[in-house]
Structure formats: structure tokens, C-alpha cells
Short mmCIF file of C-alpha atoms in Angstrom, two decimals:
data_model
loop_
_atom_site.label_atom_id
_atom_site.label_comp_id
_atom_site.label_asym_id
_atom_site.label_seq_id
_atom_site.Cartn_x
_atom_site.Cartn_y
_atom_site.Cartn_z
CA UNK A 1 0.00 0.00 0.00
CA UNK A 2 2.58 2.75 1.13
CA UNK A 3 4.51 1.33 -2.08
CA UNK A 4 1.75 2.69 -4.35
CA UNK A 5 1.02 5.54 -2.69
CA UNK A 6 4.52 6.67 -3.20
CA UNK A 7 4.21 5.53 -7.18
CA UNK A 8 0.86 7.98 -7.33
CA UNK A 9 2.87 10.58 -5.22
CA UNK A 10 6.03 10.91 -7.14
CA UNK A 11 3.95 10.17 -10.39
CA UNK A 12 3.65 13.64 -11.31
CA UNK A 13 6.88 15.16 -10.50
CA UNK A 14 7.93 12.73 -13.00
CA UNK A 15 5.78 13.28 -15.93
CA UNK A 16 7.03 16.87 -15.18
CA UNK A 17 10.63 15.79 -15.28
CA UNK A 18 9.59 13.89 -18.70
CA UNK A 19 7.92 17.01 -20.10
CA UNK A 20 11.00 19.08 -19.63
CA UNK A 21 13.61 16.35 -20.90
CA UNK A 22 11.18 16.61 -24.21
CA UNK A 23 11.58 20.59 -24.28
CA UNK A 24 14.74 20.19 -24.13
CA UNK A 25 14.96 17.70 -27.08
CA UNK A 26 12.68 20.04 -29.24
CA UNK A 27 14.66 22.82 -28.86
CA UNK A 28 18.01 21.53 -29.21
CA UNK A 29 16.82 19.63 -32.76
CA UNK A 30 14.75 22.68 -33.83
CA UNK A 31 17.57 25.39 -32.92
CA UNK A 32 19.93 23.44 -35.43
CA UNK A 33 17.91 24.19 -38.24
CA UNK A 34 16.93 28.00 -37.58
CA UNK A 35 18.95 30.94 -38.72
CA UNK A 36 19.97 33.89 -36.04
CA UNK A 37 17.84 36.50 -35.31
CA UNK A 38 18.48 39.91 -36.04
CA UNK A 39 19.78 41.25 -32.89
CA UNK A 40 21.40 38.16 -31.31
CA UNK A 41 24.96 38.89 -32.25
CA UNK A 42 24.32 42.17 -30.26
CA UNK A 43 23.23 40.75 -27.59
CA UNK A 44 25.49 37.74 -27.33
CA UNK A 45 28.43 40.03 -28.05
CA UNK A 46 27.25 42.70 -25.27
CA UNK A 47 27.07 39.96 -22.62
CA UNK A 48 30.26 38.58 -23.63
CA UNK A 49 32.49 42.30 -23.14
CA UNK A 50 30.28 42.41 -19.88
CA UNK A 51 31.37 39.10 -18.35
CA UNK A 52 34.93 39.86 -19.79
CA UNK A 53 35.51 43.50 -19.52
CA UNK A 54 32.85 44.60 -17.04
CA UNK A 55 30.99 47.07 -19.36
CA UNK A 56 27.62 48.26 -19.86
CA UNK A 57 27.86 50.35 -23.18
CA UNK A 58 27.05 48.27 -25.45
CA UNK A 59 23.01 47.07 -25.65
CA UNK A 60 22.24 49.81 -22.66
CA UNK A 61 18.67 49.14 -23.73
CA UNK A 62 18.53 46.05 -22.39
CA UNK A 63 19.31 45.34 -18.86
CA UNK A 64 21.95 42.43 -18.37
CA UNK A 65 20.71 39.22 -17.12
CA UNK A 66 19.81 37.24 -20.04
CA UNK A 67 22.60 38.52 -21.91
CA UNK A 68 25.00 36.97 -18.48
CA UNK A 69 23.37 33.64 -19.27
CA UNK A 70 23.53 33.05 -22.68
CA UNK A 71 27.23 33.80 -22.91
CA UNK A 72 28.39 31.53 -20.36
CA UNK A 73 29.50 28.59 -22.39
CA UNK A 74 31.42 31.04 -24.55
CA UNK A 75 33.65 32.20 -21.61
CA UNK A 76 36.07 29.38 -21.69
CA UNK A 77 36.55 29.09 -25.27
CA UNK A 78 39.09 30.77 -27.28
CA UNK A 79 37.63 33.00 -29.47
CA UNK A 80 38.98 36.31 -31.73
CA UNK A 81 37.02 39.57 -30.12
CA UNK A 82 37.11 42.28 -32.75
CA UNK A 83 38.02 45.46 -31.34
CA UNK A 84 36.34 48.47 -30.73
CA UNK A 85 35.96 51.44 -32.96
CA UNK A 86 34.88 53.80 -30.81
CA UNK A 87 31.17 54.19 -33.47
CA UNK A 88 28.20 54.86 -32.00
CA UNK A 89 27.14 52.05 -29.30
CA UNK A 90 24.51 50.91 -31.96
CA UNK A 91 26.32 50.13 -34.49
CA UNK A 92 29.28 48.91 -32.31
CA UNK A 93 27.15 46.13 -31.09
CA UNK A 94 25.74 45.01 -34.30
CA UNK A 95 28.70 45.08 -36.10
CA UNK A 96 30.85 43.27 -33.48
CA UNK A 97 28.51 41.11 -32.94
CA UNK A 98 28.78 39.76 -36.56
CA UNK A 99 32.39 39.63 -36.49
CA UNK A 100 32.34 37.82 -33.12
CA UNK A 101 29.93 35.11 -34.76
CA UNK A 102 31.28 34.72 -37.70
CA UNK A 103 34.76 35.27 -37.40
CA UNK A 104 36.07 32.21 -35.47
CA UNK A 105 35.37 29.47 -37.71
CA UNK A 106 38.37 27.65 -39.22
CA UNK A 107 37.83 29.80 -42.70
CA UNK A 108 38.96 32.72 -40.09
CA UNK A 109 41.83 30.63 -38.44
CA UNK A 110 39.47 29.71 -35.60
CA UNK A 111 37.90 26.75 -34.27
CA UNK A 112 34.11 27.51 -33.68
CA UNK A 113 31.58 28.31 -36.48
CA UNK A 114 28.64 30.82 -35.62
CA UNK A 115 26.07 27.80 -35.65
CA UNK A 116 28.24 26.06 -32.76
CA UNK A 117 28.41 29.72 -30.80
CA UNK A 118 24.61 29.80 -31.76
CA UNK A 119 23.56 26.45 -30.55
CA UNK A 120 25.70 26.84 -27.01
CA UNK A 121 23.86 30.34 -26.62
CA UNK A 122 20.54 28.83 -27.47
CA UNK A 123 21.32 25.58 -25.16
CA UNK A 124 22.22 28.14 -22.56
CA UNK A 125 19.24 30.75 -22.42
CA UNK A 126 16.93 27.64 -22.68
CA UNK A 127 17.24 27.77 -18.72
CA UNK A 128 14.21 30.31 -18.83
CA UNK A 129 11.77 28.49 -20.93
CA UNK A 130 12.72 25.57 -19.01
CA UNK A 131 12.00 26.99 -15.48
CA UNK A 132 8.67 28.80 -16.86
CA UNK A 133 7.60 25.47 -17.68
CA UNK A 134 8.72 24.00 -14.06
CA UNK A 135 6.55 26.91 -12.23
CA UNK A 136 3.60 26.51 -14.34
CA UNK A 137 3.42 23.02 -13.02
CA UNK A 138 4.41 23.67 -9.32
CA UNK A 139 2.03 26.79 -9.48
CA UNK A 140 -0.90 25.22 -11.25
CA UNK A 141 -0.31 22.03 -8.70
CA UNK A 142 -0.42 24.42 -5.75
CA UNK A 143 -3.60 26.22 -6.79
CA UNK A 144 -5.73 23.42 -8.50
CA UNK A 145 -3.81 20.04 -8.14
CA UNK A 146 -1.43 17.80 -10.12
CA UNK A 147 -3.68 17.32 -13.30
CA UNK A 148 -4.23 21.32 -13.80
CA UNK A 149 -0.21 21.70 -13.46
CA UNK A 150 0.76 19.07 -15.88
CA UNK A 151 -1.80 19.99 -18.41
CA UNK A 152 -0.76 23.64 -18.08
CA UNK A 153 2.74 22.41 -18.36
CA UNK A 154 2.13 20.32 -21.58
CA UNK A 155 0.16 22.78 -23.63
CA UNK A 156 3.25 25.11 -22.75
CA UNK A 157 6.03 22.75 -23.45
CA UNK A 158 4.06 21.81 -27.02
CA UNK A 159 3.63 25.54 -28.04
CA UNK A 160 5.10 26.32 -31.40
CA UNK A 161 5.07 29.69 -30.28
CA UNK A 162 7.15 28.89 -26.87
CA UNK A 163 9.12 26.62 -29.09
CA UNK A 164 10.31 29.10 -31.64
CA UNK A 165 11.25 32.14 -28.86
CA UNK A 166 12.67 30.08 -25.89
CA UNK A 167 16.15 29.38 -27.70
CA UNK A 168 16.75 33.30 -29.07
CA UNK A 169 19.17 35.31 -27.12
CA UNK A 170 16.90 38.05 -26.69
CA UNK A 171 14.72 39.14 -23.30
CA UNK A 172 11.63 37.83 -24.46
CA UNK A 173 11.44 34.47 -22.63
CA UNK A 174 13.51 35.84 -19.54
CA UNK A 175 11.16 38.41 -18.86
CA UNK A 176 8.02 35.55 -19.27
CA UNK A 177 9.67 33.91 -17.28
CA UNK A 178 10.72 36.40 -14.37
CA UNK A 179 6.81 37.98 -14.58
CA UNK A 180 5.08 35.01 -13.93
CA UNK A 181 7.81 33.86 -10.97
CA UNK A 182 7.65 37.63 -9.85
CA UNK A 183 3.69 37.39 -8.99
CA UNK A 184 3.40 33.14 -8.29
CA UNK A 185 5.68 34.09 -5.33
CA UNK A 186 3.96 37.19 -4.11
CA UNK A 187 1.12 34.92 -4.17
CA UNK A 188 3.22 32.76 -1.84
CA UNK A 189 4.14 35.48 0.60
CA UNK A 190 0.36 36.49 0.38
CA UNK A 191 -1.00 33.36 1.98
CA UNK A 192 1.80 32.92 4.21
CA UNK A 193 3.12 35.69 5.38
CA UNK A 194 6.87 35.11 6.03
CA UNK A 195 10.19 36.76 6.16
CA UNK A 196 11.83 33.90 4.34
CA UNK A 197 8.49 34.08 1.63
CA UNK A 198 9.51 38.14 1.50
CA UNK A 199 13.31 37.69 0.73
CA UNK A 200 12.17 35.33 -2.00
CA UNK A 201 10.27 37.05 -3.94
CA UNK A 202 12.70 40.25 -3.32
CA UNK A 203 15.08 37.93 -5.00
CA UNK A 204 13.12 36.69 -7.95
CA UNK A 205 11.75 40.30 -8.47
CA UNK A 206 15.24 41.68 -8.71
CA UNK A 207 16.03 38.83 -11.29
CA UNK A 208 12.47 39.86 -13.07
CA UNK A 209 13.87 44.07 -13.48
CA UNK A 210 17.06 42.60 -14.88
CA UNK A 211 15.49 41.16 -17.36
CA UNK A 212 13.38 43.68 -19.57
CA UNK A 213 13.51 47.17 -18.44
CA UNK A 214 9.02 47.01 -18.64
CA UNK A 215 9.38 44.41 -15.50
CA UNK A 216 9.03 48.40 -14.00
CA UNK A 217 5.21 47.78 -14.03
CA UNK A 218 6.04 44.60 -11.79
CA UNK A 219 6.40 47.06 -8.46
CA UNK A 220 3.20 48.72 -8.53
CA UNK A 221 1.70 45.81 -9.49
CA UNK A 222 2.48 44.07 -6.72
CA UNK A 223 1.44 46.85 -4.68
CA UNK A 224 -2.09 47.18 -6.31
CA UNK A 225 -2.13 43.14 -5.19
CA UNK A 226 -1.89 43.55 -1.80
CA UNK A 227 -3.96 46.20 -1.91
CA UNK A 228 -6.48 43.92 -3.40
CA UNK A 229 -5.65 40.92 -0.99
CA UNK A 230 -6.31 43.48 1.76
CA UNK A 231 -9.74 44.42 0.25
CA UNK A 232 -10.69 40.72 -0.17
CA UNK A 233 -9.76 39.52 3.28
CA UNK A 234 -11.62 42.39 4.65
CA UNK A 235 -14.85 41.51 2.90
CA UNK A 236 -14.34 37.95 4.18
CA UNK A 237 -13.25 38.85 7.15
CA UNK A 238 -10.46 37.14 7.18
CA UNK A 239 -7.98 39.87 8.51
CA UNK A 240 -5.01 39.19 9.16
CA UNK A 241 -3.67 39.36 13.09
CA UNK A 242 -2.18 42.70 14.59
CA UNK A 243 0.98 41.17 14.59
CA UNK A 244 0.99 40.25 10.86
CA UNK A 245 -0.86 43.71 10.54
CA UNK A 246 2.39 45.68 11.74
CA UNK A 247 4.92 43.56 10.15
CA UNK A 248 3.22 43.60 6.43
CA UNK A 249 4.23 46.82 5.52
CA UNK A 250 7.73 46.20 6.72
CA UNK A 251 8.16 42.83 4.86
CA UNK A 252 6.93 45.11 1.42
CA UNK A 253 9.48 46.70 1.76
CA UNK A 254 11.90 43.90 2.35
CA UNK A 255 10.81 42.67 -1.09
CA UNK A 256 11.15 45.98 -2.74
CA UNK A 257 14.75 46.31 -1.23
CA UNK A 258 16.18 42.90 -1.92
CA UNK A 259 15.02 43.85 -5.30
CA UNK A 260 16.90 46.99 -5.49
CA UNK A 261 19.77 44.92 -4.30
CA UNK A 262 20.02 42.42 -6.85
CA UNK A 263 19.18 44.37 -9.63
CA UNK A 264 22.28 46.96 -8.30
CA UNK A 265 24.42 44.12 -8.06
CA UNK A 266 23.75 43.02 -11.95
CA UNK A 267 24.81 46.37 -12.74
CA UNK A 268 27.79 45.52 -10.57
CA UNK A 269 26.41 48.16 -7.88
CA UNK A 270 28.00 51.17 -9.77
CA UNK A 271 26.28 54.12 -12.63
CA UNK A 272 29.30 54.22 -14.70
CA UNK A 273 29.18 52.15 -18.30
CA UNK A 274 33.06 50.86 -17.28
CA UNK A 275 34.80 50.17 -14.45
CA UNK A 276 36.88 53.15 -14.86
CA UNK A 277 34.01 55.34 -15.12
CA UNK A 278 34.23 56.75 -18.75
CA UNK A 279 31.49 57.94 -20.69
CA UNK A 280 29.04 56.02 -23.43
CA UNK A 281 29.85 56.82 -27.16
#
């Protein structure tokens, strides 16, 4: 008996395992057959001087985060960076970006062609898709049981639409995927009040405004949800105790500050585009 009951408990942590093992199987066949997107090179190239050089002038108009993840698997390799020309940051990016692509394979004396600098990018930035599609299930579980999570789950994880943005090196899916973490964990901290539930989704929420510079709607809009939870438990009466009463206010603004915090620290908690403060072209 206790035999199947584990079987039917772990059953659909499983299929979820399954479901994500197939995303990852989609994308990493479907990737290899797709040209880049317009703007990748200026992404990938941005992230890449910003893990290596610790600037911010190139893709300003995009915060960092994404741009940190996809370029990981490129930091160990050896590859040719083409150097600055000092043209406006625009162009800089785009143009570098090409070069940086398509100037290491061995026709350039080089070892890695842009599809293999692609497909490592694509691999890598798949980590937001995938965890959109793990919080779907773990939120829909929470708020409607197993078979509402894994069917939410599977109509994402089948989406040609999902499919065809998750592997692009732009903030698209990291945003998604930020938003929906953002709000499924002020959810959490709204039913259970707690510092640990604050910090949390402090964290994720500074994650979530360095992905997409509109995650800026996210802080009011967690504001206008408390206000509503407020509203709701007071027409149920179902308020909360004086205790939790006094210490709400102060645990909003532990989420609001751990935010501030994490998002400084992606901009490596300084104003200046380099580390020795010089201006943007």
C-alpha cells in the first residue's frame, strides 16, 4: 500500500521531469535548423564584453541578465574579439557582434563556427523556458492540483510559439519567465506571510527588473495586489492578526529592497558604463 502511494505521489513530478527532458529535445533539434535572429549577435556580443571587460555600453537598452546567461558557455573558449571602434554604441554592437559570430570558424583561423556559438547560446538561455515550464506546473499544482499543473505544463512545453522564442538570445522568454515567478511568489508570501516568503520574492523580483527594463510595471503591481488581498480579506473577514498587521508593511518593503539589491548588483552596484568610469559613445 505505502509502495503505491509513493508511485501515485512521485507520479507527477515525473511526468514533469519527462515534459521538460522533451523541451529540451525540441529545442536543441529545432535550434539546429533555424537561422539567427536579427539582434542576437548584439546581444550575445554585449554579454560577452560584460562578463569579460565589465561594461555596460554596449546594448544599454537592455538590462543584463539574459545577456550573463547566454554567454556563459562562450567564456572558456578561445575566441577572436574584434576590437572596438569607438562608433556609436549601436552600431558597435551590431557590427561586433557579426564579427564575433562569424569570425572564429576555421575559414577565419578559428575553431568555432557561428552555428556552434549559436547552438551553445541557445542551449544556454533555454534555462528560462525551461523553469517557466517548471513553475507553471508547481504553481498550477499548488492552486488546482497535479492534473491542472501538468496539463498547463504540456500545452506550454508543445507551443510552437514557446518553441520558436525560448532558444533566441533576446529578453523575451527571460522576462516571461521572471513575470510570472515575480507574482506566483507574491502569491506565496500572500498566503503565508513570512520573512523567508519576503526575501524570495525580493530575489526573484530583482532577477524579473534585470530582465526587460518594462518588468518596472512589476512594483506597482504588486502593490495594487496587496492592496487587493487586503480588500478581499476584509470583505471575508479574514484579517489578518495585529501582529501580521504591523509587520506587512515592513516585509513590502523587504521585497522591494532585496530587489533593489540584486538588480544593483547586476549592474555591478556602480552608474558608470566601465569600471573606470568613462562615458558612453
Amino acid at each position: 500500500m505505502r509502495f503505491v502511494q509513493s508511485v501515485k505521489r512521485f507520479r507527477a513530478p515525473a511526468s514533469a521531469c519527462l515534459l521538460l527532458l522533451i523541451m529540451v529535445a525540441e529545442v536543441a533539434f529545432s535550434t539546429q535548423h533555424e537561422s539567427a535572429s536579427w539582434d542576437e549577435g548584439d546581444h550575445i556580443y554585449a554579454g560577452y564584453m560584460n562578463w569579460k571587460h565589465g561594461e555596460y555600453s554596449l546594448n544599454p537598452e537592455h538590462p543584463p541578465l539574459v545577456k550573463l546567461i547566454a554567454t556563459l558557455p562562450l567564456l572558456g573558449l578561445q575566441l577572436k574579439v574584434p576590437e572596438r571602434e569607438g562608433r556609436y554604441f549601436k552600431s558597435e554592437a551590431y557590427y561586433d557582434g557579426h564579427a564575433l559570430l562569424f569570425g572564429n570558424g576555421p575559414r577565419e583561423g578559428g575553431r568555432y563556427t557561428a552555428d556552434t556559438l549559436l547552438f551553445r547560446t541557445h542551449m544556454a538561455v533555454l534555462v528560462f523556458g525551461l523553469m517557466l515550464a517548471m513553475l507553471l506546473f508547481v504553481a498550477g499544482r499548488e492552486m488546482f492540483g497535479a492534473t491542472a499543473g501538468l496539463l498547463a505544463m504540456t500545452l506550454f512545453v508543445f507551443d510552437p510559439t514557446v518553441l520558436t522564442n525560448a532558444p533566441f538570445v533576446t529578453t523575451d522568454m527571460g522576462g516571461a519567465c521572471a513575470f510570472f515567478a515575480s507574482i506566483y511568489l507574491f502569491y506565496r508570501f500572500a498566503v503565508r506571510r513570512t520573512w523567508g516568503r519576503a526575501l524570495a520574492c525580493g530575489l526573484v523580483l530583482g532577477l524579473a527588473l534585470g530582465t526587460k527594463h518594462s518588468m518596472l510595471v512589476l512594483p506597482p503591481l504588486l502593490i495594487l495586489l496587496a492592496v487587493g488581498d487586503w480588500l478581499l480579506r476584509t470583505r471575508f473577514r479574514r484579517l489578518p492578526t495585529r501582529p501580521e498587521m504591523l509587520q506587512t508593511p515592513l516585509k513590502m518593503l523587504a521585497i522591494f529592497g532585496t530587489a533593489y539589491l540584486v538588480l544593483w548588483g547586476l549592474y555591478s552596484f556602480r552608474f558608470a558604463m566601465y569600471p573606470a568610469g568613462e562615458a558612453m559613445p
